[in-house]
Amino acid sequence: MNLAQIVADIAAEMAAEADRGRVADYIPALARVDPAHFGIAVVTHEGAVHEAGHSETPFSIQSVSKVFALTLALDRIGPPLWKRVGREPSGSAFNSIIQLESERGIPRNPFINAGAIVVSDALLAGHDARETIGDLLRFVRFLAEDEGVEIDGEVAHSEAATGFRNIALGNYMKSFGNLENAVEEACKVYFHQCALSMSCRQLAMAGRFLMNDGLQPGSGARITTPERTRRINALMLTCGHYDGSGEFAFRVGIPGKSGVGGGILGVVPGKASIAVWSPGLNERGNSKLGSLALERLAERTGWSVFTP
Ligand code: GLN
């Protein structure tokens, strides 16, 4: 298999696609991103990096950050987190509030917005939002082995200025006693993590521990346990694309986490960490060409986790 060629071919095919989906437009910083962008970076288990397209251009990773926040929260508070957030796919939109009523303020999973706000709250653990945001940024820089990872201040500000639904989710969960800190603090952490700005290369580097049983290749640092790594990957496969998770598993067959910035982190245990980026989204808010690129990559490499 010539992986470099496969990656280059996919980038060329995606550049030629006419139907690129719709760029998120709820904040100006996302609305002005050029839909013509496409980037891909694949880091293999052996440490080779294959990139093509706009793989070095930073973009807003948005909900992909939920994977890193969850990893850090599990490391800090461990299994008690699962009393406050579930592990079932929601079948609903990423920002839905509906299930919170019958399920008494316990979100279905940590990757829908409500679940991620609970994770942010758990990360706060009585500290100030600024400190927690700093911890998360340091953690992601460490994972990517790149000090160039930043939080985009304009995006963070717009997320907060337009985040009425997220604040509502926070308040609703607070009313059930499922937030320990002030709603404003938990949401502040959440808005800043959504504003993490990373390139495909940085994102694929940051995801390496997930293909490697929780160990960072190279440094050998233990990021999380093998058991948690398997579970985070399981959640990515079942919940990483919201109400499009079944379709993504059906078409691509690898654990993946998407964000409305058009990025997707894909994990092939024992084989590769992959990041793709194309800002146009499908009707479920997942990258249209990012999903197609991963589908072709899985097909040509045999990397679906269901391929024996
Ligand atoms: N900032 C977005 C929100 O909270 C993130 C959602 C996403 O990436 N799916 O609505």
Coordinates of C-alpha atoms and ligand atoms in Angstrom, one line a residue:
M1 CA 0.0 0.0 0.0
N2 CA 1.4 3.4 -1.0
L3 CA -0.1 5.6 1.7
A4 CA 1.5 8.8 0.5
Q5 CA -0.1 8.3 -2.9
I6 CA -3.5 7.5 -1.4
V7 CA -3.4 10.6 0.7
A8 CA -2.4 12.8 -2.3
D9 CA -5.1 11.2 -4.5
I10 CA -7.8 11.9 -2.0
A11 CA -6.8 15.5 -1.6
A12 CA -6.8 15.9 -5.4
E13 CA -10.2 14.3 -5.7
M14 CA -11.7 16.5 -2.9
A15 CA -10.3 19.6 -4.5
A16 CA -12.3 18.7 -7.6
E17 CA -15.6 18.2 -5.8
A18 CA -18.2 20.7 -6.7
D19 CA -20.8 20.0 -3.9
R20 CA -18.9 21.0 -0.8
G21 CA -21.7 21.4 1.7
R22 CA -22.6 24.6 3.8
V23 CA -20.1 26.4 6.0
A24 CA -21.4 27.1 9.5
D25 CA -22.6 30.6 9.7
Y26 CA -23.7 31.1 13.3
I27 CA -20.6 33.2 14.0
P28 CA -18.7 35.5 11.5
A29 CA -15.3 33.8 12.1
L30 CA -16.7 30.5 10.8
A31 CA -18.9 32.1 8.1
R32 CA -16.0 33.7 6.3
V33 CA -13.9 30.5 5.9
D34 CA -13.4 29.6 2.3
P35 CA -15.3 26.3 1.5
A36 CA -12.6 25.5 -1.1
H37 CA -10.2 24.5 1.7
F38 CA -9.4 20.8 2.1
G39 CA -6.7 19.3 4.3
I40 CA -5.6 15.9 5.4
A41 CA -2.9 14.6 7.7
V42 CA -2.2 10.9 8.5
V43 CA 0.2 10.0 11.3
T44 CA 1.0 6.2 11.2
H45 CA 1.7 4.0 14.2
E46 CA 5.3 3.9 13.0
G47 CA 5.5 7.7 13.1
A48 CA 5.3 8.6 9.4
V49 CA 3.4 11.7 8.6
H50 CA 1.5 12.0 5.2
E51 CA -0.2 15.3 4.5
A52 CA -1.9 16.9 1.5
G53 CA -3.9 20.0 0.7
H54 CA -4.3 22.7 3.4
S55 CA -3.0 20.4 6.1
E56 CA -1.0 23.2 7.8
T57 CA -3.8 25.8 7.9
P58 CA -5.3 26.3 11.4
F59 CA -9.0 26.0 11.6
S60 CA -11.5 26.0 14.5
I61 CA -11.6 22.5 15.9
Q62 CA -14.9 23.1 17.7
S63 CA -16.4 19.9 18.9
V64 CA -13.4 17.8 18.1
S65 CA -12.0 19.4 21.4
K66 CA -14.6 17.3 23.3
V67 CA -12.3 14.3 22.9
F68 CA -9.4 16.1 24.6
A69 CA -11.6 17.6 27.4
L70 CA -13.1 14.1 28.1
T71 CA -9.6 12.5 28.3
L72 CA -8.4 15.1 30.7
A73 CA -11.6 14.9 32.8
L74 CA -11.4 11.1 33.1
D75 CA -7.8 11.5 34.1
R76 CA -8.8 13.9 36.9
I77 CA -12.0 12.5 38.3
G78 CA -12.3 9.0 36.8
P79 CA -15.4 6.8 36.8
P80 CA -17.6 9.2 38.9
L81 CA -17.9 11.3 35.7
W82 CA -20.2 8.5 34.4
K83 CA -22.7 9.3 37.1
R84 CA -23.2 12.7 35.4
V85 CA -23.1 11.8 31.7
G86 CA -24.1 8.7 29.8
R87 CA -22.6 6.6 27.0
E88 CA -25.5 6.2 24.6
P89 CA -25.8 7.8 21.2
S90 CA -28.5 10.5 21.4
G91 CA -30.0 10.2 17.9
S92 CA -30.6 14.0 18.3
A93 CA -28.9 17.1 17.1
F94 CA -25.7 18.1 18.8
N95 CA -27.3 21.0 20.6
S96 CA -30.6 19.3 21.5
I97 CA -32.2 19.8 24.9
I98 CA -35.1 17.4 24.6
Q99 CA -33.7 14.3 26.3
L100 CA -32.5 16.3 29.3
E101 CA -36.1 16.6 30.6
S102 CA -37.0 12.9 30.8
E103 CA -33.4 12.0 31.8
R104 CA -33.3 14.4 34.7
G105 CA -30.4 16.6 33.5
I106 CA -28.0 13.7 32.6
P107 CA -26.9 14.1 29.0
R108 CA -26.8 11.0 26.8
N109 CA -23.0 11.2 26.1
P110 CA -20.0 13.5 26.5
F111 CA -19.9 14.5 22.8
I112 CA -23.3 16.3 22.5
N113 CA -23.1 19.9 23.8
A114 CA -24.9 19.2 27.0
G115 CA -22.5 16.3 27.8
A116 CA -19.5 18.5 26.9
I117 CA -20.7 21.2 29.3
V118 CA -20.8 18.7 32.1
V119 CA -17.3 17.6 31.2
S120 CA -16.2 21.3 31.3
D121 CA -17.8 21.6 34.7
A122 CA -16.0 18.5 35.9
L123 CA -12.7 20.0 34.7
L124 CA -13.3 23.2 36.6
A125 CA -13.6 21.4 40.0
G126 CA -13.9 24.7 41.8
H127 CA -11.0 26.4 40.0
D128 CA -11.3 29.4 37.9
A129 CA -12.3 29.1 34.2
R130 CA -9.1 30.9 33.1
E131 CA -6.9 28.3 34.9
T132 CA -8.9 25.4 33.5
I133 CA -8.7 26.8 29.9
G134 CA -5.0 27.1 30.4
D135 CA -4.7 23.5 31.6
L136 CA -6.6 22.3 28.6
L137 CA -4.5 24.4 26.1
R138 CA -1.3 23.0 27.7
F139 CA -2.6 19.5 27.5
V140 CA -3.5 19.8 23.8
R141 CA -0.1 21.4 23.0
F142 CA 1.6 18.6 24.8
L143 CA -0.4 16.0 22.9
A144 CA 0.4 17.7 19.6
E145 CA 4.0 18.3 20.6
D146 CA 3.4 21.8 19.2
E147 CA 3.4 25.1 21.2
G148 CA 1.8 26.7 18.1
V149 CA -1.7 25.4 19.1
E150 CA -3.8 28.5 20.1
I151 CA -7.2 29.5 21.3
D152 CA -8.8 31.9 18.8
G153 CA -9.9 34.9 20.9
E154 CA -12.4 36.1 18.3
V155 CA -14.1 32.7 18.1
A156 CA -14.2 32.3 21.9
H157 CA -15.8 35.7 22.2
S158 CA -18.4 35.0 19.5
E159 CA -19.2 31.6 20.9
A160 CA -20.0 33.3 24.2
A161 CA -21.9 36.2 22.6
T162 CA -24.2 33.8 20.6
G163 CA -24.2 30.8 22.9
F164 CA -27.7 31.2 24.2
R165 CA -28.6 27.6 23.6
N166 CA -25.5 26.2 25.3
I167 CA -26.1 28.6 28.3
A168 CA -29.7 27.3 28.4
L169 CA -28.4 23.7 28.4
G170 CA -26.1 24.7 31.3
N171 CA -28.9 26.3 33.3
Y172 CA -31.3 23.4 32.6
M173 CA -28.7 20.9 33.9
K174 CA -27.9 23.1 36.9
S175 CA -31.6 23.0 37.8
F176 CA -31.2 19.2 38.2
G177 CA -28.1 19.6 40.2
N178 CA -25.8 18.3 37.5
L179 CA -23.4 21.3 37.4
E180 CA -21.2 21.9 40.4
N181 CA -19.8 25.3 39.3
A182 CA -21.5 28.5 38.1
V183 CA -23.1 28.0 34.6
E184 CA -21.1 31.0 33.3
E185 CA -17.8 29.3 34.4
A186 CA -18.6 25.9 32.8
C187 CA -19.8 27.6 29.6
K188 CA -16.7 29.8 29.5
V189 CA -14.5 26.7 29.5
Y190 CA -16.7 25.1 26.9
F191 CA -16.7 28.2 24.6
H192 CA -12.9 28.4 24.8
Q193 CA -12.3 24.8 24.1
C194 CA -14.5 25.1 21.0
A195 CA -12.2 28.0 19.9
L196 CA -9.1 25.9 19.8
S197 CA -7.4 26.5 16.5
M198 CA -5.3 23.7 15.0
S199 CA -4.1 22.4 11.6
C200 CA -4.8 18.9 10.4
R201 CA -1.2 18.1 11.2
Q202 CA -1.5 19.3 14.8
L203 CA -4.8 17.5 15.2
A204 CA -3.5 14.2 13.9
M205 CA -0.5 14.5 16.1
A206 CA -2.7 15.2 19.1
G207 CA -4.8 12.1 18.5
R208 CA -1.8 9.7 18.4
F209 CA -2.4 8.4 21.9
L210 CA -5.8 7.1 20.9
M211 CA -4.3 4.7 18.3
N212 CA -1.6 3.6 20.7
D213 CA -3.4 2.3 23.8
G214 CA -3.1 5.6 25.6
L215 CA 0.6 6.1 25.2
Q216 CA 2.1 9.0 23.3
P217 CA 4.4 7.6 20.6
G218 CA 7.8 9.1 20.7
S219 CA 7.9 10.5 24.2
G220 CA 6.3 7.3 25.6
A221 CA 4.2 9.5 28.0
R222 CA 1.1 7.8 29.4
I223 CA -1.8 10.0 28.5
T224 CA -4.5 7.6 29.7
T225 CA -5.0 3.9 30.4
P226 CA -5.5 1.3 27.7
E227 CA -9.1 0.7 29.0
R228 CA -10.0 4.4 28.8
T229 CA -8.5 4.6 25.4
R230 CA -10.7 1.8 24.1
R231 CA -13.7 3.4 25.7
I232 CA -13.0 6.9 24.3
N233 CA -12.7 5.3 20.8
A234 CA -15.9 3.4 21.4
L235 CA -17.7 6.7 22.2
M236 CA -16.2 8.3 19.1
L237 CA -17.5 5.5 17.0
T238 CA -21.0 5.5 18.5
C239 CA -21.5 9.2 19.3
G240 CA -18.8 11.2 17.6
H241 CA -21.0 12.4 14.7
Y242 CA -24.2 13.0 16.7
D243 CA -27.3 11.9 14.8
G244 CA -25.0 11.1 11.9
S245 CA -22.9 8.6 13.9
G246 CA -24.6 5.5 12.5
E247 CA -24.2 6.7 9.0
F248 CA -20.5 7.5 9.6
A249 CA -19.8 4.1 11.1
F250 CA -21.7 2.5 8.2
R251 CA -19.7 4.4 5.6
V252 CA -16.3 4.8 7.2
G253 CA -16.1 2.3 10.1
I254 CA -13.5 4.1 12.2
P255 CA -13.9 6.1 15.5
G256 CA -14.3 9.7 14.5
K257 CA -15.1 13.0 16.1
S258 CA -16.4 15.9 14.1
G259 CA -16.7 19.7 14.7
V260 CA -18.7 22.4 13.0
G261 CA -15.5 24.0 11.9
G262 CA -15.4 21.1 9.4
G263 CA -12.6 19.1 11.1
I264 CA -12.8 15.4 11.9
L265 CA -10.3 13.4 13.9
G266 CA -10.2 9.7 13.0
V267 CA -8.5 6.9 14.9
V268 CA -7.5 3.6 13.6
P269 CA -6.3 1.6 16.6
G270 CA -2.8 0.3 16.1
K271 CA -2.5 1.9 12.7
A272 CA -3.1 5.7 12.4
S273 CA -4.3 9.0 13.7
I274 CA -6.0 11.0 11.0
A275 CA -7.3 14.6 10.7
V276 CA -9.3 15.9 7.8
W277 CA -10.7 19.4 7.3
S278 CA -13.2 20.8 4.8
P279 CA -15.4 23.6 6.2
G280 CA -18.6 22.7 4.3
L281 CA -21.0 20.7 6.4
N282 CA -23.7 18.1 5.7
E283 CA -27.3 18.4 7.1
R284 CA -26.1 16.9 10.4
G285 CA -23.4 19.5 10.9
N286 CA -20.5 17.1 10.0
S287 CA -17.9 17.9 7.4
K288 CA -19.3 16.7 4.0
L289 CA -16.0 16.2 2.2
G290 CA -14.2 15.3 5.4
S291 CA -16.5 12.3 5.7
L292 CA -16.1 11.4 2.1
A293 CA -12.3 11.6 2.3
L294 CA -12.3 9.3 5.3
E295 CA -14.6 6.9 3.6
R296 CA -12.2 6.7 0.6
L297 CA -9.2 6.4 2.9
A298 CA -10.8 3.5 4.9
E299 CA -11.7 1.8 1.6
R300 CA -8.3 2.1 0.1
T301 CA -6.3 1.2 3.2
G302 CA -8.6 -1.4 4.6
W303 CA -8.6 0.5 7.9
S304 CA -12.3 0.1 8.8
V305 CA -12.2 -1.4 12.3
F306 CA -14.5 -4.0 10.9
T307 CA -12.0 -5.2 8.3
P308 CA -10.4 -8.4 9.6
Ligands
GLN1 N1 -19.5 25.7 19.2 C1 -20.4 24.8 18.7 C2 -21.6 24.8 19.6 O1 -21.5 24.7 20.8 C3 -19.8 23.4 18.6 C4 -20.7 22.4 18.1 C5 -20.0 21.4 17.1 O2 -18.9 21.6 16.8 N2 -20.8 20.5 16.7 O3 -22.7 24.9 19.2

